[in-house]
CSV table of C-alpha atoms in Angstrom, one decimal:
chain,number,residue,atom,x,y,z
A,156,MET,CA,0.0,0.0,0.0
A,157,SER,CA,1.4,3.3,-1.0
A,158,GLY,CA,1.7,6.2,1.5
A,159,ALA,CA,-0.2,9.4,1.4
A,160,PRO,CA,1.3,12.3,-0.5
A,161,GLU,CA,3.3,14.6,1.7
A,162,GLY,CA,1.1,17.2,3.4
A,163,SER,CA,-2.2,15.7,2.1
A,164,VAL,CA,-5.3,16.3,4.1
A,165,THR,CA,-8.9,14.9,4.1
A,166,ILE,CA,-12.0,17.0,4.7
A,167,VAL,CA,-14.3,14.8,6.9
A,168,THR,CA,-18.0,15.8,6.7
A,169,GLN,CA,-20.6,14.1,8.8
A,170,THR,CA,-24.2,15.1,8.1
A,171,ARG,CA,-27.6,13.7,9.0
A,172,VAL,CA,-30.3,13.6,6.2
A,173,LEU,CA,-34.0,13.9,6.8
A,174,LYS,CA,-36.1,10.7,6.4
A,175,GLY,CA,-37.1,10.2,2.8
A,176,HIS,CA,-34.3,12.3,1.3
A,177,ASP,CA,-31.5,9.8,1.1
A,178,HIS,CA,-31.8,9.2,-2.7
A,179,ALA,CA,-32.0,12.9,-3.4
A,180,PHE,CA,-29.0,13.5,-1.2
A,181,ALA,CA,-27.0,10.8,-2.9
A,182,ASP,CA,-27.7,12.5,-6.3
A,183,TRP,CA,-26.7,15.8,-4.8
A,184,GLN,CA,-23.5,14.3,-3.5
A,185,GLU,CA,-22.7,12.8,-6.9
A,186,GLU,CA,-23.1,16.2,-8.5
A,187,THR,CA,-20.9,17.8,-5.8
A,188,ARG,CA,-18.2,15.2,-6.5
A,189,ARG,CA,-18.1,16.4,-10.1
A,190,VAL,CA,-17.8,20.0,-9.0
A,191,VAL,CA,-15.0,19.4,-6.5
A,192,ALA,CA,-13.0,17.3,-8.9
A,193,GLY,CA,-12.2,20.4,-10.9
A,194,PHE,CA,-10.6,22.2,-7.9
A,195,PRO,CA,-6.8,22.5,-7.5
A,196,GLY,CA,-5.2,19.8,-5.4
A,197,PHE,CA,-8.3,17.5,-5.3
A,198,ILE,CA,-7.2,13.8,-5.1
A,199,GLU,CA,-10.3,11.7,-4.5
A,200,GLN,CA,-13.7,11.5,-2.7
A,201,SER,CA,-15.5,8.6,-1.0
A,202,VAL,CA,-18.9,8.5,0.6
A,203,ALA,CA,-20.2,6.2,3.3
A,204,PRO,CA,-24.0,6.1,3.6
A,205,PRO,CA,-25.7,5.6,7.0
A,206,ALA,CA,-25.5,2.1,8.5
A,207,PRO,CA,-28.1,2.1,11.3
A,208,PRO,CA,-28.4,1.7,14.2
A,209,ALA,CA,-24.7,2.4,14.9
A,210,GLN,CA,-24.1,5.0,12.2
A,211,VAL,CA,-27.0,7.4,11.3
A,212,ASP,CA,-24.9,10.0,9.5
A,213,TRP,CA,-23.6,10.2,5.9
A,214,VAL,CA,-19.8,10.5,6.0
A,215,ILE,CA,-18.1,12.2,3.1
A,216,LEU,CA,-14.3,12.1,2.8
A,217,GLN,CA,-12.7,14.6,0.3
A,218,ARG,CA,-8.9,14.3,0.0
A,219,PHE,CA,-6.7,17.2,-1.1
A,220,ALA,CA,-2.9,17.6,-1.7
A,221,SER,CA,-2.6,20.3,0.9
A,222,THR,CA,-4.4,22.2,3.6
A,223,GLN,CA,-4.4,25.3,1.4
A,224,ASP,CA,-6.2,23.4,-1.4
A,225,ALA,CA,-8.7,21.9,1.1
A,226,VAL,CA,-9.5,25.4,2.6
A,227,GLY,CA,-9.8,26.8,-1.0
A,228,TRP,CA,-12.6,24.3,-1.6
A,229,LEU,CA,-14.3,24.9,1.8
A,230,LYS,CA,-14.4,28.6,1.3
A,231,SER,CA,-15.2,28.6,-2.4
A,232,PRO,CA,-18.4,30.2,-3.8
A,233,GLU,CA,-19.2,26.9,-5.6
A,234,ARG,CA,-19.3,24.9,-2.3
A,235,ILE,CA,-21.2,27.6,-0.4
A,236,ALA,CA,-23.8,27.7,-3.2
A,237,ARG,CA,-24.2,23.9,-3.1
A,238,ILE,CA,-24.4,23.7,0.7
A,239,SER,CA,-27.2,26.3,0.6
A,240,GLY,CA,-29.1,24.3,-1.9
A,241,VAL,CA,-29.0,21.1,0.2
A,242,GLN,CA,-30.0,22.6,3.5
A,243,PRO,CA,-33.7,21.6,3.3
A,244,MET,CA,-32.7,17.9,3.2
A,245,LEU,CA,-30.6,18.0,6.4
A,246,ALA,CA,-31.3,17.6,10.0
A,247,GLY,CA,-29.2,19.4,12.6
A,248,ARG,CA,-25.7,20.6,12.1
A,249,ASP,CA,-22.9,19.3,9.9
A,250,ASP,CA,-19.5,18.4,11.3
A,251,VAL,CA,-16.7,19.4,9.0
A,252,HIS,CA,-13.1,18.8,10.0
A,253,LEU,CA,-9.7,18.6,8.4
A,254,VAL,CA,-7.6,15.5,9.1
A,255,ARG,CA,-4.0,15.2,8.2
A,256,ASP,CA,-3.3,12.0,6.2
A,257,GLY,CA,-0.6,9.5,7.0
A,258,ALA,CA,-0.2,10.3,10.7
A,259,ALA,CA,1.0,7.5,13.1
A,260,GLY,CA,-1.4,5.3,15.0
A,261,VAL,CA,-4.3,5.5,12.7
A,262,LEU,CA,-4.6,2.2,10.9
A,263,PRO,CA,-8.1,1.3,9.7
A,264,SER,CA,-10.5,-0.3,12.2
A,265,PRO,CA,-14.0,-1.7,12.0
A,266,VAL,CA,-15.6,1.1,14.1
A,267,SER,CA,-14.6,4.6,15.1
A,268,VAL,CA,-16.0,7.5,17.1
A,269,VAL,CA,-15.3,11.1,16.1
A,270,ILE,CA,-15.3,13.4,19.1
A,271,SER,CA,-15.5,17.2,18.6
A,272,THR,CA,-14.6,19.4,21.6
A,273,ARG,CA,-14.8,23.2,21.8
A,274,LEU,CA,-13.0,24.7,24.8
A,275,LYS,CA,-13.7,27.7,27.0
A,276,SER,CA,-11.4,30.6,26.5
A,277,GLY,CA,-7.9,30.1,28.0
A,278,GLN,CA,-8.5,26.4,28.9
A,279,GLU,CA,-6.2,24.6,26.5
A,280,ALA,CA,-3.5,23.7,29.0
A,281,ALA,CA,-6.2,22.2,31.3
A,282,TYR,CA,-7.7,20.3,28.4
A,283,ARG,CA,-4.3,19.0,27.3
A,284,ALA,CA,-3.5,17.6,30.8
A,285,TRP,CA,-7.0,16.1,31.1
A,286,GLU,CA,-6.7,14.6,27.6
A,287,GLN,CA,-3.4,12.8,28.5
A,288,ARG,CA,-5.1,11.1,31.5
A,289,MET,CA,-8.2,10.2,29.3
A,290,THR,CA,-5.9,8.7,26.7
A,291,ALA,CA,-4.1,6.5,29.2
A,292,LEU,CA,-7.5,5.3,30.6
A,293,GLN,CA,-9.2,4.5,27.3
A,294,SER,CA,-6.1,2.7,26.0
A,295,ARG,CA,-6.8,0.0,28.6
A,296,ALA,CA,-10.4,-0.5,27.5
A,297,PRO,CA,-11.2,-3.9,25.9
A,298,GLY,CA,-11.0,-3.8,22.1
A,299,PHE,CA,-9.2,-0.5,21.9
A,300,GLU,CA,-7.1,-0.2,18.7
A,301,GLY,CA,-5.9,3.4,18.4
A,302,TYR,CA,-6.4,7.1,19.0
A,303,ARG,CA,-5.4,10.4,17.5
A,304,LEU,CA,-6.0,14.0,18.4
A,305,GLU,CA,-6.2,16.9,15.9
A,306,ALA,CA,-5.8,20.4,17.2
A,307,PRO,CA,-7.9,23.3,15.9
A,308,ILE,CA,-6.8,25.0,12.7
A,309,PRO,CA,-7.1,28.8,12.9
A,310,GLY,CA,-9.7,30.1,10.4
A,311,VAL,CA,-10.8,26.6,9.5
A,312,GLN,CA,-12.1,24.7,12.5
A,313,GLU,CA,-12.4,25.8,16.1
A,314,ASP,CA,-12.7,22.3,17.7
A,315,PHE,CA,-10.3,19.7,18.9
A,316,LEU,CA,-11.0,16.5,17.0
A,317,ALA,CA,-10.4,13.1,18.5
A,318,ILE,CA,-10.7,9.9,16.5
A,319,LEU,CA,-11.1,6.8,18.7
A,320,ARG,CA,-10.9,3.3,17.2
A,321,PHE,CA,-12.2,-0.1,18.5
A,322,ASP,CA,-12.4,-3.6,17.1
A,323,THR,CA,-16.2,-4.0,17.6
A,324,GLN,CA,-19.3,-1.9,18.1
A,325,GLU,CA,-19.9,-3.7,21.4
A,326,HIS,CA,-16.5,-2.8,22.8
A,327,LEU,CA,-16.9,0.8,21.7
A,328,GLU,CA,-20.3,1.1,23.3
A,329,SER,CA,-19.0,-0.5,26.5
A,330,TRP,CA,-16.3,2.2,26.7
A,331,LEU,CA,-18.6,5.1,25.8
A,332,GLY,CA,-21.0,4.0,28.5
A,333,SER,CA,-18.4,3.2,31.2
A,334,SER,CA,-18.4,4.8,34.6
A,335,GLN,CA,-14.7,5.7,34.2
A,336,ARG,CA,-15.4,7.7,31.1
A,337,ALA,CA,-18.5,9.3,32.7
A,338,ALA,CA,-16.3,10.5,35.6
A,339,MET,CA,-13.7,12.0,33.3
A,340,LEU,CA,-16.4,13.8,31.3
A,341,GLU,CA,-17.9,15.3,34.5
A,342,GLU,CA,-14.4,16.6,35.4
A,343,ALA,CA,-14.0,18.2,32.0
A,344,ARG,CA,-17.2,20.3,32.4
A,345,ALA,CA,-15.0,23.0,34.0
A,346,PHE,CA,-13.1,23.8,30.7
A,347,ILE,CA,-15.2,22.4,27.9
A,348,ASP,CA,-17.8,24.7,26.2
A,349,GLU,CA,-19.2,22.1,23.8
A,350,PHE,CA,-18.8,18.4,23.3
A,351,HIS,CA,-20.4,15.8,21.1
A,352,THR,CA,-19.6,12.4,19.5
A,353,ARG,CA,-20.6,10.6,16.2
A,354,THR,CA,-20.0,6.9,15.6
A,355,VAL,CA,-19.0,5.7,12.2
A,356,ARG,CA,-19.0,2.1,11.0
A,357,THR,CA,-16.1,2.4,8.6
A,358,GLY,CA,-12.4,1.9,8.8
A,359,PHE,CA,-11.8,5.4,7.3
A,360,GLU,CA,-9.2,3.9,5.0
A,361,GLN,CA,-8.9,7.2,3.1
A,362,TRP,CA,-7.9,9.0,6.3
A,363,PHE,CA,-5.1,6.6,6.8
A,364,SER,CA,-3.1,6.4,3.6
A,365,ALA,CA,-5.2,3.9,1.7
A,366,PRO,CA,-4.9,4.5,-2.0
A,367,LYS,CA,-8.7,4.7,-2.3
A,368,GLY,CA,-11.4,5.3,0.2
A,369,LYS,CA,-14.1,2.6,0.6
A,370,PRO,CA,-13.5,-0.4,-1.6
A,371,PRO,CA,-16.0,-0.9,-4.4
A,372,ALA,CA,-18.8,-3.4,-3.9
A,373,PRO,CA,-17.7,-7.0,-4.9
A,374,TRP,CA,-20.6,-7.3,-7.4
A,375,LYS,CA,-19.3,-4.2,-9.3
A,376,GLN,CA,-15.8,-5.7,-9.4
A,377,ASN,CA,-17.2,-8.9,-10.7
A,378,MET,CA,-19.2,-7.2,-13.4
A,379,LEU,CA,-16.0,-5.4,-14.7
A,380,VAL,CA,-14.0,-8.6,-14.6
A,381,LEU,CA,-16.6,-10.3,-16.7
A,382,LEU,CA,-16.7,-7.4,-19.1
A,383,MET,CA,-13.0,-8.0,-19.9
A,384,LEU,CA,-12.8,-11.8,-19.3
A,385,TYR,CA,-15.5,-12.8,-21.9
A,386,PRO,CA,-14.0,-11.2,-25.0
A,387,VAL,CA,-10.4,-12.3,-24.0
A,388,VAL,CA,-11.5,-15.9,-23.6
A,389,PHE,CA,-13.6,-15.9,-26.7
A,390,LEU,CA,-11.0,-14.2,-29.0
A,391,PHE,CA,-8.1,-16.2,-27.6
A,392,GLY,CA,-10.0,-19.5,-28.1
A,393,HIS,CA,-11.2,-18.5,-31.6
A,394,LEU,CA,-7.9,-17.1,-32.9
A,395,VAL,CA,-5.2,-18.9,-31.0
A,396,GLN,CA,-6.2,-21.9,-28.9
A,397,ASN,CA,-8.3,-23.8,-31.4
A,398,PRO,CA,-6.4,-23.1,-34.7
A,399,LEU,CA,-2.9,-22.9,-33.5
A,400,LEU,CA,-2.5,-24.8,-30.2
A,401,MET,CA,-4.8,-27.7,-30.9
A,402,ASP,CA,-5.2,-28.0,-34.7
A,403,ARG,CA,-1.6,-27.0,-35.8
A,404,ALA,CA,0.5,-27.9,-32.7
A,405,GLY,CA,-1.7,-30.9,-31.7
A,406,LEU,CA,-1.8,-30.1,-28.1
A,407,PRO,CA,-4.4,-31.8,-25.9
A,408,PHE,CA,-7.4,-29.7,-25.0
A,409,ALA,CA,-6.5,-29.7,-21.3
A,410,VAL,CA,-3.0,-28.3,-22.1
A,411,ALA,CA,-4.3,-25.7,-24.6
A,412,LEU,CA,-7.0,-24.6,-22.1
A,413,PHE,CA,-4.4,-24.1,-19.4
A,414,ILE,CA,-2.3,-22.0,-21.7
A,415,GLY,CA,-5.4,-20.0,-22.7
A,416,ASN,CA,-6.2,-19.4,-19.0
A,417,GLY,CA,-2.7,-18.3,-18.3
A,418,ALA,CA,-2.8,-15.8,-21.2
A,419,SER,CA,-6.2,-14.5,-20.1
A,420,VAL,CA,-5.0,-13.9,-16.5
A,421,LEU,CA,-2.0,-11.9,-17.8
A,422,MET,CA,-4.1,-9.8,-20.1
A,423,LEU,CA,-6.7,-9.2,-17.3
A,424,THR,CA,-4.0,-7.6,-15.1
A,425,ARG,CA,-3.9,-4.8,-17.6
A,426,LEU,CA,-7.4,-4.8,-18.9
A,427,VAL,CA,-9.4,-4.8,-15.6
A,428,PRO,CA,-7.6,-1.7,-14.1
A,429,TRP,CA,-8.1,0.0,-17.5
A,430,ALA,CA,-11.8,-0.7,-17.4
A,431,SER,CA,-12.0,0.2,-13.7
A,432,ARG,CA,-10.6,3.7,-14.4
A,433,ARG,CA,-13.1,4.3,-17.2
A,434,PHE,CA,-16.0,3.2,-14.9
A,435,ASP,CA,-14.7,4.9,-11.8
A,436,TRP,CA,-17.7,7.2,-11.9
A,437,TRP,CA,-19.8,4.1,-11.3
A,438,VAL,CA,-17.5,2.0,-9.1
A,439,GLN,CA,-17.3,4.7,-6.5
A,440,ALA,CA,-20.9,6.0,-6.9
A,441,ALA,CA,-23.1,6.3,-3.9
A,442,SER,CA,-26.2,7.4,-5.8
A,443,PRO,CA,-28.7,4.6,-6.6
A,444,ARG,CA,-29.5,6.3,-9.9
A,445,THR,CA,-25.8,6.3,-11.0
A,446,THR,CA,-25.4,2.7,-9.8
A,447,THR,CA,-28.4,1.6,-11.8
A,448,LEU,CA,-27.2,3.5,-14.9
A,449,GLY,CA,-23.7,1.9,-14.8
A,450,ALA,CA,-25.1,-1.6,-14.3
A,451,GLY,CA,-27.4,-1.0,-17.3
A,452,ILE,CA,-24.5,0.1,-19.5
A,453,LEU,CA,-22.5,-3.0,-18.6
A,454,LEU,CA,-25.5,-5.3,-19.4
A,455,ALA,CA,-25.9,-3.6,-22.7
A,456,LEU,CA,-22.1,-4.1,-23.5
A,457,TYR,CA,-22.5,-7.8,-22.5
A,458,ALA,CA,-25.4,-8.2,-25.0
A,459,ALA,CA,-23.5,-6.4,-27.7
A,460,MET,CA,-20.5,-8.6,-27.4
A,461,ILE,CA,-22.6,-11.8,-27.4
A,462,ALA,CA,-24.5,-10.6,-30.5
A,463,SER,CA,-21.2,-9.8,-32.3
A,464,PHE,CA,-19.5,-13.0,-31.4
A,465,MET,CA,-22.4,-15.1,-32.6
A,466,LEU,CA,-21.7,-13.7,-36.1
A,467,VAL,CA,-18.1,-15.0,-36.0
């Protein structure tokens, strides 16, 4: 797995969509992806839909080459206009944070909690001391897998952002509801102005130097493999395996088939990534409408190939 580019950051947006608006929001998000793709420094975007009951928010990860590039998008008139247009679909406040990519101690994990903390004026030293004790305590909790703390970024975000990772939802909930954590939070009331948490059922691979965000659905991968595999097998068999390997060279069918399979695998290592890049708009799509459109195009391509090869 390759590391994140030097200085790259991810904008993490967690938002709650009103009931009945999920499809419209997915379409809106797909349009937003096309807009942000034209901005300087943009690398990639991934979207994690809600996974109730643990995760009720949409989580959007937008990765940029630098903090300056990310802030440029956040403050752009294009983004502000799009956010204004989607407000009627949303419930409550959005959480928008910048997370530095490639930091230590942030390997992917099955479940995470994102904790935003806004301090009272002049209380950072008290918070830092409290945070060290909280970190030591939570690291002993069953299922704990990692933790990181992001300081506020002047002019961008006012909150401290903590990302806490556990191996299972049960272990995370056990820690969040523990008496030890409750006692620590009660102590923090003296210097914390605002505090809230959001649970996310995803490993956040894009935050942590993964080359892509959420892996594509297996059925989409299989459809693309079939798109490339069928013409390779048919054409190799028709042009090489039958006339050359079997008829001319006299090889047994089992041997000729093995050679054909080997050649097909070698060609697919180039052809499947090629097809995946051209269908990236579909492979990474969160919108049901876009997903259906892409699947329909692939089915039409299958039918066209079958019809063409029947004429050979």
